[in-house]
Amino acid sequence: MTRRPPHIPQRRPIYIGCEGASEVSYAGFLQDLIRDAALPVHLVIEELGPGAGDPKTRIEMAVRRLDQLRRKRTAPAERFALLDFDQAEANVQRADRARQLAAEHNITIVWQRPCFEAVLLRHLPGRAAHRPVDSQRAEQALVREWAEYEKPMTRAQLAQRIDQAAVLRAAAVEPDISGLLRCIGLLV
């Protein structure tokens, strides 16, 4: 009698385009949480930073990559891009075009206000409501709370300080992140 292998549910792919290495590490950390929760989800994580300077250029890179994946029939239907809002404020017209392009290609932009370090700060206990006004102040505030922080952290380094509770704490005050977490299944 042959044994039938156990049923393994097919993992649903979700695309996450990342502004830089810090966001790539964070998305990798989310993948670790997905694995720990045994969710049938796989994140397709890509760095959009090399050679890009603003949200429009990064969204164009994501569109090109998703087109390549589509031609291979592996393009995820659910798509996100983690982008710093301070970059959008630097050139409003290009940011508006990035929003339009993202909408045309079904990409949800997760705006990090004003930057990734500010969002990461909101993961820490007692700092969920902390809103630094710019990237420099956000990084300074984060280093005050997390002396070992240096840019970019690896996913293992992130996991030493934050956990799923921290991610949910940040999601409670970050609607864009909560939308991503709902899609992934880490937030119901």
mmCIF file of C-alpha atoms in Angstrom:
data_model
loop_
_atom_site.group_PDB
_atom_site.id
_atom_site.type_symbol
_atom_site.label_atom_id
_atom_site.label_comp_id
_atom_site.label_asym_id
_atom_site.label_seq_id
_atom_site.Cartn_x
_atom_site.Cartn_y
_atom_site.Cartn_z
ATOM 1 C CA MET A 1 0.000 0.000 0.000
ATOM 2 C CA THR A 2 1.454 3.357 -0.990
ATOM 3 C CA ARG A 3 1.176 6.264 1.335
ATOM 4 C CA ARG A 4 -0.317 9.394 -0.026
ATOM 5 C CA PRO A 5 1.679 12.518 0.808
ATOM 6 C CA PRO A 6 -0.092 15.042 3.024
ATOM 7 C CA HIS A 7 -1.939 17.841 1.285
ATOM 8 C CA ILE A 8 0.179 20.969 1.138
ATOM 9 C CA PRO A 9 -1.866 24.035 0.247
ATOM 10 C CA GLN A 10 -0.521 26.083 -2.630
ATOM 11 C CA ARG A 11 1.025 29.289 -1.382
ATOM 12 C CA ARG A 12 -0.516 32.495 -2.700
ATOM 13 C CA PRO A 13 2.160 34.851 -4.049
ATOM 14 C CA ILE A 14 2.105 38.536 -3.075
ATOM 15 C CA TYR A 15 4.474 40.998 -4.719
ATOM 16 C CA ILE A 16 6.284 43.527 -2.519
ATOM 17 C CA GLY A 17 8.466 46.086 -4.255
ATOM 18 C CA CYS A 18 10.805 47.728 -1.763
ATOM 19 C CA GLU A 19 12.399 51.159 -1.895
ATOM 20 C CA GLY A 20 15.690 49.911 -0.494
ATOM 21 C CA ALA A 21 17.558 47.255 1.469
ATOM 22 C CA SER A 22 15.847 48.211 4.752
ATOM 23 C CA GLU A 23 12.421 47.491 3.315
ATOM 24 C CA VAL A 24 13.685 44.255 1.751
ATOM 25 C CA SER A 25 14.788 43.107 5.213
ATOM 26 C CA TYR A 26 11.445 44.119 6.713
ATOM 27 C CA ALA A 27 9.523 42.220 4.019
ATOM 28 C CA GLY A 28 11.780 39.220 4.688
ATOM 29 C CA PHE A 29 10.927 39.547 8.382
ATOM 30 C CA LEU A 30 7.216 39.511 7.427
ATOM 31 C CA GLN A 31 7.888 36.330 5.419
ATOM 32 C CA ASP A 32 9.334 34.780 8.596
ATOM 33 C CA LEU A 33 6.137 35.705 10.487
ATOM 34 C CA ILE A 34 4.077 34.176 7.672
ATOM 35 C CA ARG A 35 6.080 30.956 7.918
ATOM 36 C CA ASP A 36 5.750 30.860 11.718
ATOM 37 C CA ALA A 37 1.979 31.326 11.405
ATOM 38 C CA ALA A 38 1.836 28.558 8.748
ATOM 39 C CA LEU A 39 -0.011 30.839 6.331
ATOM 40 C CA PRO A 40 -0.167 29.661 2.696
ATOM 41 C CA VAL A 41 1.433 32.875 1.422
ATOM 42 C CA HIS A 42 4.737 33.610 -0.282
ATOM 43 C CA LEU A 43 6.146 37.106 -0.673
ATOM 44 C CA VAL A 44 7.887 37.948 -3.933
ATOM 45 C CA ILE A 45 10.269 40.601 -2.609
ATOM 46 C CA GLU A 46 12.224 42.935 -4.875
ATOM 47 C CA GLU A 47 14.383 45.949 -4.230
ATOM 48 C CA LEU A 48 13.350 48.884 -6.397
ATOM 49 C CA GLY A 49 16.090 51.185 -5.142
ATOM 50 C CA PRO A 50 19.121 50.584 -7.364
ATOM 51 C CA GLY A 51 19.203 53.337 -9.949
ATOM 52 C CA ALA A 52 15.898 54.861 -8.825
ATOM 53 C CA GLY A 53 15.505 58.199 -7.156
ATOM 54 C CA ASP A 54 11.801 58.827 -6.676
ATOM 55 C CA PRO A 55 8.479 56.996 -6.351
ATOM 56 C CA LYS A 56 7.636 57.275 -10.059
ATOM 57 C CA THR A 57 10.895 55.646 -11.117
ATOM 58 C CA ARG A 58 10.439 52.915 -8.511
ATOM 59 C CA ILE A 59 6.879 52.178 -9.625
ATOM 60 C CA GLU A 60 8.101 52.037 -13.239
ATOM 61 C CA MET A 61 10.684 49.462 -12.133
ATOM 62 C CA ALA A 62 7.962 47.452 -10.383
ATOM 63 C CA VAL A 63 5.769 47.579 -13.505
ATOM 64 C CA ARG A 64 8.644 46.319 -15.689
ATOM 65 C CA ARG A 65 9.387 43.475 -13.273
ATOM 66 C CA LEU A 66 5.721 42.515 -12.967
ATOM 67 C CA ASP A 67 5.492 42.488 -16.766
ATOM 68 C CA GLN A 68 8.436 40.054 -16.870
ATOM 69 C CA LEU A 69 6.699 37.864 -14.294
ATOM 70 C CA ARG A 70 3.431 38.059 -16.265
ATOM 71 C CA ARG A 71 5.190 36.771 -19.374
ATOM 72 C CA LYS A 72 6.341 33.795 -17.295
ATOM 73 C CA ARG A 73 2.798 33.487 -15.905
ATOM 74 C CA THR A 74 4.013 34.018 -12.374
ATOM 75 C CA ALA A 75 2.910 37.611 -11.725
ATOM 76 C CA PRO A 76 1.111 37.860 -8.377
ATOM 77 C CA ALA A 77 -2.349 39.404 -8.483
ATOM 78 C CA GLU A 78 -1.769 41.184 -5.167
ATOM 79 C CA ARG A 79 0.924 43.834 -5.390
ATOM 80 C CA PHE A 80 2.416 46.339 -2.980
ATOM 81 C CA ALA A 81 5.250 48.867 -3.031
ATOM 82 C CA LEU A 82 6.856 50.185 0.172
ATOM 83 C CA LEU A 83 7.874 53.795 -0.524
ATOM 84 C CA ASP A 84 9.038 56.726 1.603
ATOM 85 C CA PHE A 85 6.565 59.600 1.649
ATOM 86 C CA ASP A 86 9.301 62.229 1.971
ATOM 87 C CA GLN A 87 10.366 61.292 -1.566
ATOM 88 C CA ALA A 88 6.805 61.942 -2.761
ATOM 89 C CA GLU A 89 6.791 65.346 -1.115
ATOM 90 C CA ALA A 90 10.025 66.282 -2.894
ATOM 91 C CA ASN A 91 8.312 66.159 -6.313
ATOM 92 C CA VAL A 92 4.525 66.172 -6.079
ATOM 93 C CA GLN A 93 3.946 65.871 -9.848
ATOM 94 C CA ARG A 94 6.115 62.766 -10.154
ATOM 95 C CA ALA A 95 4.475 61.330 -7.024
ATOM 96 C CA ASP A 96 1.036 61.888 -8.581
ATOM 97 C CA ARG A 97 2.196 60.082 -11.716
ATOM 98 C CA ALA A 98 3.523 57.254 -9.512
ATOM 99 C CA ARG A 99 0.086 56.947 -7.899
ATOM 100 C CA GLN A 100 -1.611 56.852 -11.320
ATOM 101 C CA LEU A 101 0.834 54.280 -12.672
ATOM 102 C CA ALA A 102 0.435 52.137 -9.555
ATOM 103 C CA ALA A 103 -3.362 52.270 -9.882
ATOM 104 C CA GLU A 104 -3.173 51.332 -13.578
ATOM 105 C CA HIS A 105 -1.131 48.246 -12.670
ATOM 106 C CA ASN A 106 -3.021 47.277 -9.513
ATOM 107 C CA ILE A 107 -0.112 48.120 -7.185
ATOM 108 C CA THR A 108 -0.984 49.384 -3.715
ATOM 109 C CA ILE A 109 1.535 51.927 -2.468
ATOM 110 C CA VAL A 110 2.329 51.612 1.225
ATOM 111 C CA TRP A 111 3.510 55.120 2.063
ATOM 112 C CA GLN A 112 6.034 55.194 4.898
ATOM 113 C CA ARG A 113 5.533 58.583 6.582
ATOM 114 C CA PRO A 114 7.967 60.231 6.351
ATOM 115 C CA CYS A 115 10.310 57.238 5.894
ATOM 116 C CA PHE A 116 10.972 53.616 6.855
ATOM 117 C CA GLU A 117 12.781 54.556 10.082
ATOM 118 C CA ALA A 118 9.719 56.473 11.305
ATOM 119 C CA VAL A 119 7.500 53.465 10.636
ATOM 120 C CA LEU A 120 10.006 51.170 12.336
ATOM 121 C CA LEU A 121 10.006 53.507 15.345
ATOM 122 C CA ARG A 122 6.231 53.004 15.625
ATOM 123 C CA HIS A 123 6.845 49.286 16.150
ATOM 124 C CA LEU A 124 8.556 49.975 19.489
ATOM 125 C CA PRO A 125 6.644 49.966 22.796
ATOM 126 C CA GLY A 126 5.303 53.383 23.699
ATOM 127 C CA ARG A 127 6.226 54.895 20.309
ATOM 128 C CA ALA A 128 3.216 53.955 18.175
ATOM 129 C CA ALA A 129 2.027 57.568 18.030
ATOM 130 C CA HIS A 130 5.479 59.109 17.542
ATOM 131 C CA ARG A 131 5.513 61.086 14.267
ATOM 132 C CA PRO A 132 8.888 62.641 13.412
ATOM 133 C CA VAL A 133 8.513 65.414 10.856
ATOM 134 C CA ASP A 134 11.361 64.360 8.568
ATOM 135 C CA SER A 135 13.727 61.486 7.818
ATOM 136 C CA GLN A 136 16.653 62.890 9.772
ATOM 137 C CA ARG A 137 14.593 63.301 12.943
ATOM 138 C CA ALA A 138 13.028 59.885 12.429
ATOM 139 C CA GLU A 139 16.415 58.201 12.273
ATOM 140 C CA GLN A 140 17.654 60.158 15.308
ATOM 141 C CA ALA A 141 14.552 59.166 17.307
ATOM 142 C CA LEU A 142 14.938 55.535 16.281
ATOM 143 C CA VAL A 143 18.609 55.443 17.322
ATOM 144 C CA ARG A 144 17.672 56.973 20.712
ATOM 145 C CA GLU A 145 15.223 54.097 21.263
ATOM 146 C CA TRP A 146 17.301 51.396 19.567
ATOM 147 C CA ALA A 147 20.983 52.176 20.085
ATOM 148 C CA GLU A 148 22.103 49.223 17.930
ATOM 149 C CA TYR A 149 20.088 50.378 14.922
ATOM 150 C CA GLU A 150 22.076 50.976 11.784
ATOM 151 C CA LYS A 151 20.838 51.242 8.253
ATOM 152 C CA PRO A 152 20.084 48.756 6.750
ATOM 153 C CA MET A 153 19.316 46.069 9.314
ATOM 154 C CA THR A 154 19.030 42.443 8.267
ATOM 155 C CA ARG A 155 15.819 40.555 8.894
ATOM 156 C CA ALA A 156 17.580 38.635 11.700
ATOM 157 C CA GLN A 157 18.630 41.909 13.330
ATOM 158 C CA LEU A 158 15.066 43.216 13.055
ATOM 159 C CA ALA A 159 13.771 40.022 14.675
ATOM 160 C CA GLN A 160 16.002 40.616 17.693
ATOM 161 C CA ARG A 161 14.008 43.748 18.550
ATOM 162 C CA ILE A 162 10.576 43.431 16.961
ATOM 163 C CA ASP A 163 8.049 40.615 16.761
ATOM 164 C CA GLN A 164 4.515 40.036 15.530
ATOM 165 C CA ALA A 165 3.071 42.062 18.418
ATOM 166 C CA ALA A 166 5.280 44.994 17.365
ATOM 167 C CA VAL A 167 4.095 44.697 13.760
ATOM 168 C CA LEU A 168 0.473 44.714 14.926
ATOM 169 C CA ARG A 169 1.198 47.719 17.173
ATOM 170 C CA ALA A 170 2.506 49.662 14.171
ATOM 171 C CA ALA A 171 -0.372 48.495 11.967
ATOM 172 C CA ALA A 172 -2.838 49.932 14.484
ATOM 173 C CA VAL A 173 -1.583 53.443 13.607
ATOM 174 C CA GLU A 174 -0.470 52.816 10.005
ATOM 175 C CA PRO A 175 -3.496 52.129 7.750
ATOM 176 C CA ASP A 176 -1.312 51.294 4.724
ATOM 177 C CA ILE A 177 0.574 48.636 6.687
ATOM 178 C CA SER A 178 -2.627 47.221 8.120
ATOM 179 C CA GLY A 179 -3.930 46.779 4.565
ATOM 180 C CA LEU A 180 -0.786 44.860 3.621
ATOM 181 C CA LEU A 181 -1.035 42.691 6.737
ATOM 182 C CA ARG A 182 -4.704 41.925 6.032
ATOM 183 C CA CYS A 183 -3.798 40.800 2.532
ATOM 184 C CA ILE A 184 -1.019 38.607 3.887
ATOM 185 C CA GLY A 185 -3.266 37.145 6.603
ATOM 186 C CA LEU A 186 -1.295 38.378 9.624
ATOM 187 C CA LEU A 187 -4.139 40.744 10.547
ATOM 188 C CA VAL A 188 -7.807 39.799 10.460
#
